[in-house]
mmCIF file of N, CA and C in Angstrom:
data_model
loop_
_atom_site.group_PDB
_atom_site.id
_atom_site.type_symbol
_atom_site.label_atom_id
_atom_site.label_comp_id
_atom_site.label_asym_id
_atom_site.label_seq_id
_atom_site.Cartn_x
_atom_site.Cartn_y
_atom_site.Cartn_z
ATOM 1 N N MET K 118 0.169 -1.379 -71.186
ATOM 2 C CA MET K 118 0.235 -0.642 -69.915
ATOM 3 C C MET K 118 0.064 0.652 -70.312
ATOM 4 N N LYS K 119 -0.928 1.465 -69.580
ATOM 5 C CA LYS K 119 -1.341 2.702 -69.896
ATOM 6 C C LYS K 119 -0.217 4.047 -69.591
ATOM 7 N N GLN K 120 -0.021 4.782 -70.158
ATOM 8 C CA GLN K 120 0.844 5.809 -70.250
ATOM 9 C C GLN K 120 0.170 6.883 -69.264
ATOM 10 N N GLN K 121 1.152 7.066 -68.166
ATOM 11 C CA GLN K 121 0.697 8.184 -67.208
ATOM 12 C C GLN K 121 1.466 9.194 -67.400
ATOM 13 N N MET K 122 0.792 10.362 -66.928
ATOM 14 C CA MET K 122 1.629 11.710 -66.901
ATOM 15 C C MET K 122 1.835 12.178 -65.723
ATOM 16 N N ASN K 123 2.892 12.807 -65.421
ATOM 17 C CA ASN K 123 3.037 13.086 -63.894
ATOM 18 C C ASN K 123 3.227 14.655 -63.948
ATOM 19 N N VAL K 124 2.904 15.287 -63.003
ATOM 20 C CA VAL K 124 3.046 16.746 -62.842
ATOM 21 C C VAL K 124 3.646 17.030 -61.335
ATOM 22 N N VAL K 125 4.561 17.821 -61.494
ATOM 23 C CA VAL K 125 5.043 18.537 -60.272
ATOM 24 C C VAL K 125 5.401 19.933 -60.249
ATOM 25 N N ALA K 126 4.884 20.691 -59.214
ATOM 26 C CA ALA K 126 4.673 22.169 -59.482
ATOM 27 C C ALA K 126 5.472 22.586 -58.120
ATOM 28 N N LEU K 127 5.991 24.023 -58.385
ATOM 29 C CA LEU K 127 6.579 24.696 -57.451
ATOM 30 C C LEU K 127 6.134 26.380 -57.879
ATOM 31 N N VAL K 128 5.537 26.896 -56.710
ATOM 32 C CA VAL K 128 5.383 28.293 -56.705
ATOM 33 C C VAL K 128 6.164 29.201 -55.839
ATOM 34 N N LYS K 129 6.704 29.943 -56.451
ATOM 35 C CA LYS K 129 7.737 30.997 -55.561
ATOM 36 C C LYS K 129 7.281 32.371 -56.041
ATOM 37 N N ASP K 130 6.808 33.060 -54.877
ATOM 38 C CA ASP K 130 6.184 34.385 -55.392
ATOM 39 C C ASP K 130 5.347 34.548 -56.366
ATOM 40 N N SER K 131 5.751 35.208 -57.336
ATOM 41 C CA SER K 131 5.052 35.218 -58.768
ATOM 42 C C SER K 131 5.406 34.415 -59.639
ATOM 43 N N GLU K 132 6.293 33.402 -59.488
ATOM 44 C CA GLU K 132 7.005 32.448 -60.430
ATOM 45 C C GLU K 132 6.317 31.172 -60.290
ATOM 46 N N ARG K 133 6.183 30.340 -61.279
ATOM 47 C CA ARG K 133 5.623 28.907 -61.245
ATOM 48 C C ARG K 133 6.546 27.995 -62.113
ATOM 49 N N TYR K 134 7.036 27.004 -61.573
ATOM 50 C CA TYR K 134 7.557 26.122 -62.179
ATOM 51 C C TYR K 134 6.687 24.894 -62.084
ATOM 52 N N VAL K 135 6.534 24.456 -63.431
ATOM 53 C CA VAL K 135 5.592 23.303 -63.475
ATOM 54 C C VAL K 135 6.173 22.146 -64.497
ATOM 55 N N PHE K 136 6.208 21.225 -64.018
ATOM 56 C CA PHE K 136 7.069 19.946 -64.791
ATOM 57 C C PHE K 136 6.124 18.888 -65.098
ATOM 58 N N LEU K 137 5.953 18.563 -66.450
ATOM 59 C CA LEU K 137 5.132 17.412 -66.792
ATOM 60 C C LEU K 137 6.321 16.330 -67.519
ATOM 61 N N TYR K 138 5.766 14.729 -67.120
ATOM 62 C CA TYR K 138 6.791 13.881 -67.334
ATOM 63 C C TYR K 138 5.992 12.626 -67.374
ATOM 64 N N ASP K 139 6.321 11.502 -67.864
ATOM 65 C CA ASP K 139 6.070 10.318 -68.225
ATOM 66 C C ASP K 139 6.941 9.547 -67.180
ATOM 67 N N ASP K 140 6.147 8.138 -66.819
ATOM 68 C CA ASP K 140 6.979 7.559 -65.849
ATOM 69 C C ASP K 140 8.460 7.202 -66.332
ATOM 70 N N GLU K 141 8.745 6.705 -67.562
ATOM 71 C CA GLU K 141 9.747 6.454 -67.984
ATOM 72 C C GLU K 141 10.911 7.768 -68.209
ATOM 73 N N SER K 142 10.490 8.795 -67.888
ATOM 74 C CA SER K 142 11.119 10.161 -68.053
ATOM 75 C C SER K 142 11.716 10.620 -66.584
ATOM 76 N N SER K 143 11.219 9.836 -65.688
ATOM 77 C CA SER K 143 11.687 10.431 -64.109
ATOM 78 C C SER K 143 13.281 10.751 -64.004
ATOM 79 N N SER K 144 13.973 9.827 -64.558
ATOM 80 C CA SER K 144 15.507 10.301 -64.358
ATOM 81 C C SER K 144 15.899 11.318 -65.056
ATOM 82 N N GLN K 145 15.364 11.411 -66.240
ATOM 83 C CA GLN K 145 15.763 12.699 -67.115
ATOM 84 C C GLN K 145 14.969 13.946 -66.127
ATOM 85 N N MET K 146 14.022 13.713 -65.723
ATOM 86 C CA MET K 146 13.339 14.780 -64.696
ATOM 87 C C MET K 146 14.110 15.394 -63.611
ATOM 88 N N LEU K 147 14.937 14.351 -63.018
ATOM 89 C CA LEU K 147 15.656 14.511 -62.077
ATOM 90 C C LEU K 147 16.801 15.395 -62.449
ATOM 91 N N GLN K 148 17.515 14.937 -63.647
ATOM 92 C CA GLN K 148 18.517 16.006 -64.385
ATOM 93 C C GLN K 148 18.090 17.328 -64.510
ATOM 94 N N THR K 149 16.932 17.392 -65.097
ATOM 95 C CA THR K 149 16.464 18.810 -65.198
ATOM 96 C C THR K 149 16.272 19.650 -64.228
ATOM 97 N N LEU K 150 16.017 18.666 -63.055
ATOM 98 C CA LEU K 150 16.025 19.717 -61.837
ATOM 99 C C LEU K 150 17.291 20.359 -61.436
ATOM 100 N N GLY K 151 18.252 19.409 -61.545
ATOM 101 C CA GLY K 151 19.629 19.861 -61.335
ATOM 102 C C GLY K 151 20.146 20.845 -62.036
ATOM 103 N N GLN K 152 19.784 21.009 -63.503
ATOM 104 C CA GLN K 152 20.016 21.865 -64.733
ATOM 105 C C GLN K 152 19.285 23.078 -64.269
ATOM 106 N N TYR K 153 18.274 23.018 -63.718
ATOM 107 C CA TYR K 153 17.596 24.504 -63.204
ATOM 108 C C TYR K 153 18.202 25.069 -62.118
ATOM 109 N N ALA K 154 18.720 24.262 -61.300
ATOM 110 C CA ALA K 154 19.054 24.908 -59.847
ATOM 111 C C ALA K 154 20.467 25.358 -60.246
ATOM 112 N N ALA K 155 21.264 24.944 -61.105
ATOM 113 C CA ALA K 155 22.545 25.475 -61.322
ATOM 114 C C ALA K 155 22.382 26.833 -62.407
ATOM 115 N N ASP K 156 21.287 26.889 -63.025
ATOM 116 C CA ASP K 156 21.252 27.957 -63.584
ATOM 117 C C ASP K 156 20.978 29.476 -62.769
ATOM 118 N N LYS K 157 21.877 30.286 -63.043
ATOM 119 C CA LYS K 157 22.277 31.474 -62.179
ATOM 120 C C LYS K 157 20.979 32.489 -62.409
ATOM 121 N N ASP K 158 20.405 32.189 -63.946
ATOM 122 C CA ASP K 158 19.540 33.217 -64.217
ATOM 123 C C ASP K 158 18.014 32.734 -63.637
ATOM 124 N N LEU K 159 17.958 31.767 -62.977
ATOM 125 C CA LEU K 159 16.727 31.347 -62.525
ATOM 126 C C LEU K 159 16.518 31.387 -60.904
ATOM 127 N N SER K 160 15.667 31.617 -60.234
ATOM 128 C CA SER K 160 15.479 31.541 -58.951
ATOM 129 C C SER K 160 15.337 30.353 -58.392
ATOM 130 N N PHE K 161 15.400 29.297 -59.013
ATOM 131 C CA PHE K 161 15.056 27.977 -58.995
ATOM 132 C C PHE K 161 16.383 27.691 -57.945
ATOM 133 N N THR K 162 16.258 27.113 -56.733
ATOM 134 C CA THR K 162 17.611 26.798 -55.940
ATOM 135 C C THR K 162 17.801 25.333 -55.882
ATOM 136 N N TRP K 163 18.750 25.052 -55.185
ATOM 137 C CA TRP K 163 19.341 23.568 -55.055
ATOM 138 C C TRP K 163 18.245 22.862 -54.059
ATOM 139 N N TYR K 164 17.882 23.783 -52.977
ATOM 140 C CA TYR K 164 16.713 23.443 -52.179
ATOM 141 C C TYR K 164 15.536 23.039 -52.833
ATOM 142 N N ASP K 165 15.057 24.001 -53.849
ATOM 143 C CA ASP K 165 13.788 23.613 -54.492
ATOM 144 C C ASP K 165 13.959 22.297 -55.136
ATOM 145 N N ALA K 166 15.168 22.088 -55.991
ATOM 146 C CA ALA K 166 15.191 20.835 -56.862
ATOM 147 C C ALA K 166 15.450 19.614 -55.716
ATOM 148 N N ALA K 167 15.958 19.643 -54.361
ATOM 149 C CA ALA K 167 15.944 18.570 -53.617
ATOM 150 C C ALA K 167 14.394 18.276 -53.134
ATOM 151 N N VAL K 168 13.718 19.315 -53.065
ATOM 152 C CA VAL K 168 12.283 18.939 -52.559
ATOM 153 C C VAL K 168 11.528 18.482 -53.829
ATOM 154 N N MET K 169 11.405 19.073 -54.881
ATOM 155 C CA MET K 169 11.038 18.548 -56.364
ATOM 156 C C MET K 169 11.506 16.838 -56.547
ATOM 157 N N SER K 170 12.839 16.710 -56.190
ATOM 158 C CA SER K 170 13.401 15.312 -56.415
ATOM 159 C C SER K 170 12.658 14.390 -55.567
ATOM 160 N N GLN K 171 12.513 14.645 -54.493
ATOM 161 C CA GLN K 171 11.794 14.003 -53.388
ATOM 162 C C GLN K 171 10.403 13.709 -54.113
ATOM 163 N N LYS K 172 9.733 14.406 -54.541
ATOM 164 C CA LYS K 172 8.342 14.266 -54.939
ATOM 165 C C LYS K 172 8.403 13.534 -56.081
ATOM 166 N N VAL K 173 9.300 13.634 -57.034
ATOM 167 C CA VAL K 173 9.527 12.928 -58.415
ATOM 168 C C VAL K 173 9.626 11.285 -58.026
ATOM 169 N N ARG K 174 10.799 11.094 -56.795
ATOM 170 C CA ARG K 174 11.047 9.823 -56.367
ATOM 171 C C ARG K 174 9.797 8.982 -55.854
ATOM 172 N N LYS K 175 8.896 9.895 -55.022
ATOM 173 C CA LYS K 175 7.858 9.427 -54.374
ATOM 174 C C LYS K 175 6.901 8.977 -55.500
ATOM 175 N N LEU K 176 6.614 9.870 -56.363
ATOM 176 C CA LEU K 176 5.744 9.381 -57.402
ATOM 177 C C LEU K 176 6.308 8.123 -58.204
ATOM 178 N N ARG K 177 7.512 7.948 -58.389
ATOM 179 C CA ARG K 177 8.264 6.670 -59.511
ATOM 180 C C ARG K 177 8.012 5.654 -58.242
ATOM 181 N N ARG K 178 8.044 5.814 -57.221
ATOM 182 C CA ARG K 178 7.871 4.570 -56.075
ATOM 183 C C ARG K 178 6.398 4.084 -56.327
ATOM 184 N N GLU K 179 5.422 5.092 -56.244
ATOM 185 C CA GLU K 179 4.164 4.759 -56.408
ATOM 186 C C GLU K 179 3.803 4.198 -57.535
ATOM 187 N N ALA K 180 4.208 4.625 -58.624
ATOM 188 C CA ALA K 180 3.887 4.024 -59.829
ATOM 189 C C ALA K 180 4.574 2.533 -60.151
ATOM 190 N N GLU K 181 5.654 2.382 -59.294
ATOM 191 C CA GLU K 181 6.561 0.766 -59.438
ATOM 192 C C GLU K 181 5.392 -0.060 -58.646
ATOM 193 N N LEU K 182 4.841 0.631 -57.306
ATOM 194 C CA LEU K 182 4.006 -0.428 -56.654
ATOM 195 C C LEU K 182 2.964 -0.806 -57.370
ATOM 196 N N GLU K 183 2.339 0.095 -58.047
ATOM 197 C CA GLU K 183 0.830 0.265 -58.908
ATOM 198 C C GLU K 183 1.062 -0.527 -59.860
ATOM 199 N N GLU K 184 2.162 -0.868 -60.638
ATOM 200 C CA GLU K 184 2.219 -1.670 -61.435
ATOM 201 C C GLU K 184 2.626 -3.427 -61.028
ATOM 202 N N GLN K 185 3.403 -3.270 -59.826
ATOM 203 C CA GLN K 185 3.302 -4.648 -59.184
ATOM 204 C C GLN K 185 1.926 -5.230 -58.808
ATOM 205 N N SER K 186 1.290 -4.272 -58.259
ATOM 206 C CA SER K 186 -0.138 -4.803 -57.738
ATOM 207 C C SER K 186 -0.953 -5.308 -58.940
ATOM 208 N N ARG K 187 -1.000 -4.365 -60.063
ATOM 209 C CA ARG K 187 -1.465 -4.683 -61.304
ATOM 210 C C ARG K 187 -0.788 -6.098 -61.802
ATOM 211 N N ARG K 188 0.275 -6.352 -61.771
ATOM 212 C CA ARG K 188 0.690 -7.687 -62.379
ATOM 213 C C ARG K 188 0.428 -8.932 -61.428
ATOM 214 N N LEU K 189 0.356 -8.452 -60.102
ATOM 215 C CA LEU K 189 -0.135 -9.680 -59.169
ATOM 216 C C LEU K 189 -1.634 -10.036 -59.288
ATOM 217 N N ARG K 190 -2.455 -9.121 -59.582
ATOM 218 C CA ARG K 190 -3.949 -9.240 -59.743
ATOM 219 C C ARG K 190 -4.026 -10.042 -60.970
ATOM 220 N N LYS K 191 -3.192 -9.805 -62.223
ATOM 221 C CA LYS K 191 -3.281 -10.587 -63.393
ATOM 222 C C LYS K 191 -2.992 -12.254 -63.287
ATOM 223 N N THR K 192 -1.897 -12.357 -62.441
ATOM 224 C CA THR K 192 -1.722 -13.601 -62.085
ATOM 225 C C THR K 192 -2.717 -14.622 -61.322
ATOM 226 N N ALA K 193 -3.299 -13.750 -60.355
ATOM 227 C CA ALA K 193 -4.066 -14.379 -59.366
ATOM 228 C C ALA K 193 -5.156 -14.900 -59.935
#
């Protein structure tokens, strides 16, 4: 299986939050978003974490569907 790198990004005024992670690290990525939201020194909010989490979950679902499709094509 080919390793895929995912990117999610958020731009807030002059700040940029860019996260890179592979498919196997999506759960850890979700935890990191929570840690950033809990950090009072960052402008990253719980709302930001929720929006980014939705994107991470969507990418994970898409990767799973793609893998299932790939497996089905191999067996056909």
